[in-house]
């Protein structure tokens, strides 16, 4: 996977991708399935697009493009959505491993002009190292909470009802602590809400 990540960052859309592929894995496949892997590819959409030789897997240029096309299209469409929704954006800075791919960069340049991958990450790391207070708040990407039990109420699902010491409880309820999209300040300890649970 590490090698694939490295190759993904270097893919420019002009050549096939070569990855190390353990011959032992091919042997295991053949022993388990009873067919050589090449025979399994026949009459699938991968026929002629993959080749295994000398401990390596060769993926055709067209197949690698197809592999990355969906991700590149999503990045492009989401970027366009942001540009349509937000005014006065003068720069697009690409970050993350895939942003270093010349293939993705060319797709983005064709649509939006020049893009600078990794610059924002480097600048962010330097600023954060100098002053960790540079980031004053974060926005929760998910809703966080815990599964818990509480006294059974009429609106609870009947299949979650359990009785302990003659008291009815509703099991496996999601007790929300913080909701998706909530802005959380780094110095917000004073705003923290304490929750108490018992085993």
Tab-separated table of C-alpha atoms in Angstrom:
chain	number	residue	atom	x	y	z
A	1	UNK	CA	0.000	0.000	0.000
A	2	UNK	CA	2.890	2.339	0.774
A	3	UNK	CA	4.364	1.687	-2.655
A	4	UNK	CA	0.971	2.253	-4.286
A	5	UNK	CA	0.657	5.600	-2.465
A	6	UNK	CA	4.104	6.606	-3.750
A	7	UNK	CA	3.275	5.556	-7.316
A	8	UNK	CA	-0.070	7.356	-7.101
A	9	UNK	CA	1.717	10.615	-6.280
A	10	UNK	CA	4.044	10.187	-9.283
A	11	UNK	CA	1.468	9.080	-11.867
A	12	UNK	CA	1.297	11.588	-14.714
A	13	UNK	CA	-1.087	9.780	-17.061
A	14	UNK	CA	1.538	8.917	-19.666
A	15	UNK	CA	2.837	5.492	-18.661
A	16	UNK	CA	1.830	2.203	-17.069
A	17	UNK	CA	2.199	1.585	-13.343
A	18	UNK	CA	4.532	-1.125	-12.044
A	19	UNK	CA	4.056	-2.428	-8.495
A	20	UNK	CA	5.866	-5.121	-6.531
A	21	UNK	CA	3.600	-8.159	-6.265
A	22	UNK	CA	4.740	-11.179	-4.221
A	23	UNK	CA	4.854	-14.374	-6.308
A	24	UNK	CA	3.742	-16.225	-3.173
A	25	UNK	CA	0.435	-14.353	-3.333
A	26	UNK	CA	-0.083	-15.598	-6.906
A	27	UNK	CA	0.693	-19.153	-5.777
A	28	UNK	CA	-1.797	-18.872	-2.902
A	29	UNK	CA	-4.446	-17.611	-5.322
A	30	UNK	CA	-3.852	-20.463	-7.754
A	31	UNK	CA	-3.940	-23.076	-4.960
A	32	UNK	CA	-7.158	-21.618	-3.497
A	33	UNK	CA	-9.057	-20.975	-6.749
A	34	UNK	CA	-7.560	-23.695	-8.941
A	35	UNK	CA	-6.858	-21.277	-11.817
A	36	UNK	CA	-3.977	-19.106	-12.838
A	37	UNK	CA	-4.794	-15.469	-12.173
A	38	UNK	CA	-4.555	-14.637	-15.888
A	39	UNK	CA	-7.317	-17.178	-16.585
A	40	UNK	CA	-9.489	-15.502	-13.961
A	41	UNK	CA	-9.113	-12.116	-15.695
A	42	UNK	CA	-10.454	-13.442	-18.996
A	43	UNK	CA	-13.861	-12.071	-19.917
A	44	UNK	CA	-13.678	-9.431	-17.186
A	45	UNK	CA	-13.095	-5.720	-17.684
A	46	UNK	CA	-9.476	-6.250	-16.560
A	47	UNK	CA	-8.574	-8.579	-19.415
A	48	UNK	CA	-5.414	-7.287	-21.092
A	49	UNK	CA	-5.038	-4.475	-18.558
A	50	UNK	CA	-3.020	-6.296	-15.878
A	51	UNK	CA	0.073	-8.459	-16.189
A	52	UNK	CA	2.120	-10.342	-13.595
A	53	UNK	CA	5.818	-10.971	-14.260
A	54	UNK	CA	8.876	-11.573	-12.078
A	55	UNK	CA	7.240	-10.506	-8.826
A	56	UNK	CA	5.679	-7.393	-10.301
A	57	UNK	CA	2.215	-6.311	-11.404
A	58	UNK	CA	2.011	-4.167	-14.524
A	59	UNK	CA	-1.108	-2.030	-14.915
A	60	UNK	CA	-1.753	-0.393	-18.281
A	61	UNK	CA	-1.822	3.382	-18.544
A	62	UNK	CA	-5.509	3.276	-19.531
A	63	UNK	CA	-6.423	1.192	-16.463
A	64	UNK	CA	-4.534	3.475	-14.064
A	65	UNK	CA	-6.279	6.490	-15.591
A	66	UNK	CA	-9.614	4.755	-15.127
A	67	UNK	CA	-8.664	3.985	-11.529
A	68	UNK	CA	-7.914	7.642	-10.747
A	69	UNK	CA	-10.524	9.237	-13.000
A	70	UNK	CA	-13.383	8.918	-10.502
A	71	UNK	CA	-11.357	10.496	-7.668
A	72	UNK	CA	-10.055	13.270	-9.953
A	73	UNK	CA	-13.595	14.006	-11.165
A	74	UNK	CA	-14.904	14.216	-7.580
A	75	UNK	CA	-12.090	16.610	-6.613
A	76	UNK	CA	-12.789	18.769	-9.682
A	77	UNK	CA	-16.573	18.826	-9.142
A	78	UNK	CA	-16.284	19.638	-5.445
A	79	UNK	CA	-13.792	22.401	-6.188
A	80	UNK	CA	-16.203	23.834	-8.755
A	81	UNK	CA	-19.032	23.637	-6.212
A	82	UNK	CA	-16.963	25.642	-3.703
A	83	UNK	CA	-16.061	28.226	-6.350
A	84	UNK	CA	-19.744	28.582	-7.252
A	85	UNK	CA	-20.788	28.979	-3.606
A	86	UNK	CA	-18.010	31.200	-2.238
A	87	UNK	CA	-17.053	34.587	-3.653
A	88	UNK	CA	-13.601	36.106	-4.141
A	89	UNK	CA	-11.492	32.938	-4.231
A	90	UNK	CA	-8.249	33.817	-6.000
A	91	UNK	CA	-6.161	30.705	-5.250
A	92	UNK	CA	-6.678	26.956	-5.092
A	93	UNK	CA	-4.096	25.176	-2.957
A	94	UNK	CA	-4.064	21.405	-3.238
A	95	UNK	CA	-3.042	19.333	-0.202
A	96	UNK	CA	-2.712	15.628	0.583
A	97	UNK	CA	-0.843	12.771	-1.089
A	98	UNK	CA	-2.970	12.530	-4.246
A	99	UNK	CA	-2.589	16.267	-4.823
A	100	UNK	CA	1.056	15.620	-5.706
A	101	UNK	CA	0.003	13.459	-8.656
A	102	UNK	CA	0.918	15.205	-11.931
A	103	UNK	CA	-2.182	13.530	-13.415
A	104	UNK	CA	-4.534	15.224	-10.911
A	105	UNK	CA	-2.623	18.494	-11.184
A	106	UNK	CA	-3.033	18.524	-14.972
A	107	UNK	CA	-6.779	17.850	-14.622
A	108	UNK	CA	-7.092	20.713	-12.127
A	109	UNK	CA	-4.971	23.096	-14.226
A	110	UNK	CA	-7.079	22.330	-17.296
A	111	UNK	CA	-10.171	23.347	-15.336
A	112	UNK	CA	-8.960	26.045	-12.955
A	113	UNK	CA	-5.440	27.216	-13.831
A	114	UNK	CA	-2.333	26.728	-11.671
A	115	UNK	CA	-2.441	24.884	-8.331
A	116	UNK	CA	0.223	24.578	-5.635
A	117	UNK	CA	0.273	21.137	-3.959
A	118	UNK	CA	1.798	20.654	-0.505
A	119	UNK	CA	2.664	24.338	0.007
A	120	UNK	CA	-0.231	24.801	2.403
A	121	UNK	CA	0.698	21.704	4.380
A	122	UNK	CA	4.306	22.853	4.740
A	123	UNK	CA	3.294	26.375	5.760
A	124	UNK	CA	0.748	24.975	8.225
A	125	UNK	CA	3.309	22.679	9.838
A	126	UNK	CA	5.807	25.531	10.223
A	127	UNK	CA	3.202	27.904	11.680
A	128	UNK	CA	1.853	25.244	14.032
A	129	UNK	CA	5.386	24.382	15.185
A	130	UNK	CA	6.086	28.028	15.968
A	131	UNK	CA	2.760	28.636	17.678
A	132	UNK	CA	0.242	25.857	18.334
A	133	UNK	CA	-2.398	28.559	18.992
A	134	UNK	CA	-2.418	29.343	15.220
A	135	UNK	CA	-5.360	26.966	14.942
A	136	UNK	CA	-8.009	28.588	17.108
A	137	UNK	CA	-10.918	26.265	16.288
A	138	UNK	CA	-11.885	23.105	14.462
A	139	UNK	CA	-15.187	22.015	12.951
A	140	UNK	CA	-16.343	18.518	13.907
A	141	UNK	CA	-16.414	16.209	10.898
A	142	UNK	CA	-18.650	13.715	12.672
A	143	UNK	CA	-21.160	13.508	15.487
A	144	UNK	CA	-19.558	11.995	18.580
A	145	UNK	CA	-21.214	10.177	21.422
A	146	UNK	CA	-21.458	6.869	23.237
A	147	UNK	CA	-23.799	3.884	23.317
A	148	UNK	CA	-25.612	3.730	26.643
A	149	UNK	CA	-28.618	2.380	28.503
A	150	UNK	CA	-31.372	4.452	30.092
A	151	UNK	CA	-34.789	3.898	31.667
A	152	UNK	CA	-37.282	2.707	29.078
A	153	UNK	CA	-39.757	5.288	27.779
A	154	UNK	CA	-42.827	4.789	25.537
A	155	UNK	CA	-41.074	6.195	22.449
A	156	UNK	CA	-38.116	3.769	22.698
A	157	UNK	CA	-37.957	0.800	20.284
A	158	UNK	CA	-39.489	-2.290	21.947
A	159	UNK	CA	-36.741	-4.612	20.635
A	160	UNK	CA	-34.160	-2.687	22.712
A	161	UNK	CA	-36.082	-3.159	25.975
A	162	UNK	CA	-34.327	-5.165	28.702
A	163	UNK	CA	-35.273	-5.660	32.355
A	164	UNK	CA	-32.736	-5.583	35.173
A	165	UNK	CA	-33.871	-5.961	38.803
A	166	UNK	CA	-37.499	-5.400	37.718
A	167	UNK	CA	-36.639	-2.069	36.059
A	168	UNK	CA	-37.113	-1.668	32.282
A	169	UNK	CA	-34.219	-0.141	30.356
A	170	UNK	CA	-33.634	0.742	26.746
A	171	UNK	CA	-30.258	-0.626	25.639
A	172	UNK	CA	-27.858	0.696	22.994
A	173	UNK	CA	-29.086	4.287	22.773
A	174	UNK	CA	-26.777	6.845	21.197
A	175	UNK	CA	-26.015	9.574	23.706
A	176	UNK	CA	-24.794	12.520	21.631
A	177	UNK	CA	-21.879	14.536	23.000
A	178	UNK	CA	-21.156	16.843	20.084
A	179	UNK	CA	-22.789	17.244	16.691
A	180	UNK	CA	-21.332	17.298	13.194
A	181	UNK	CA	-20.515	20.840	12.033
A	182	UNK	CA	-20.043	22.190	15.584
A	183	UNK	CA	-17.206	24.695	15.860
A	184	UNK	CA	-14.947	23.701	18.750
A	185	UNK	CA	-12.477	26.234	20.093
A	186	UNK	CA	-9.091	24.982	21.215
A	187	UNK	CA	-9.501	26.884	24.514
A	188	UNK	CA	-13.059	25.705	25.142
A	189	UNK	CA	-12.514	23.679	28.324
A	190	UNK	CA	-14.846	26.061	30.147
A	191	UNK	CA	-17.601	25.190	27.663
A	192	UNK	CA	-17.185	21.429	28.164
A	193	UNK	CA	-20.216	19.499	29.398
A	194	UNK	CA	-19.590	16.680	31.833
A	195	UNK	CA	-21.377	13.364	31.298
A	196	UNK	CA	-21.551	10.733	34.007
A	197	UNK	CA	-21.904	7.015	33.240
A	198	UNK	CA	-22.153	3.927	35.398
A	199	UNK	CA	-21.291	0.338	34.417
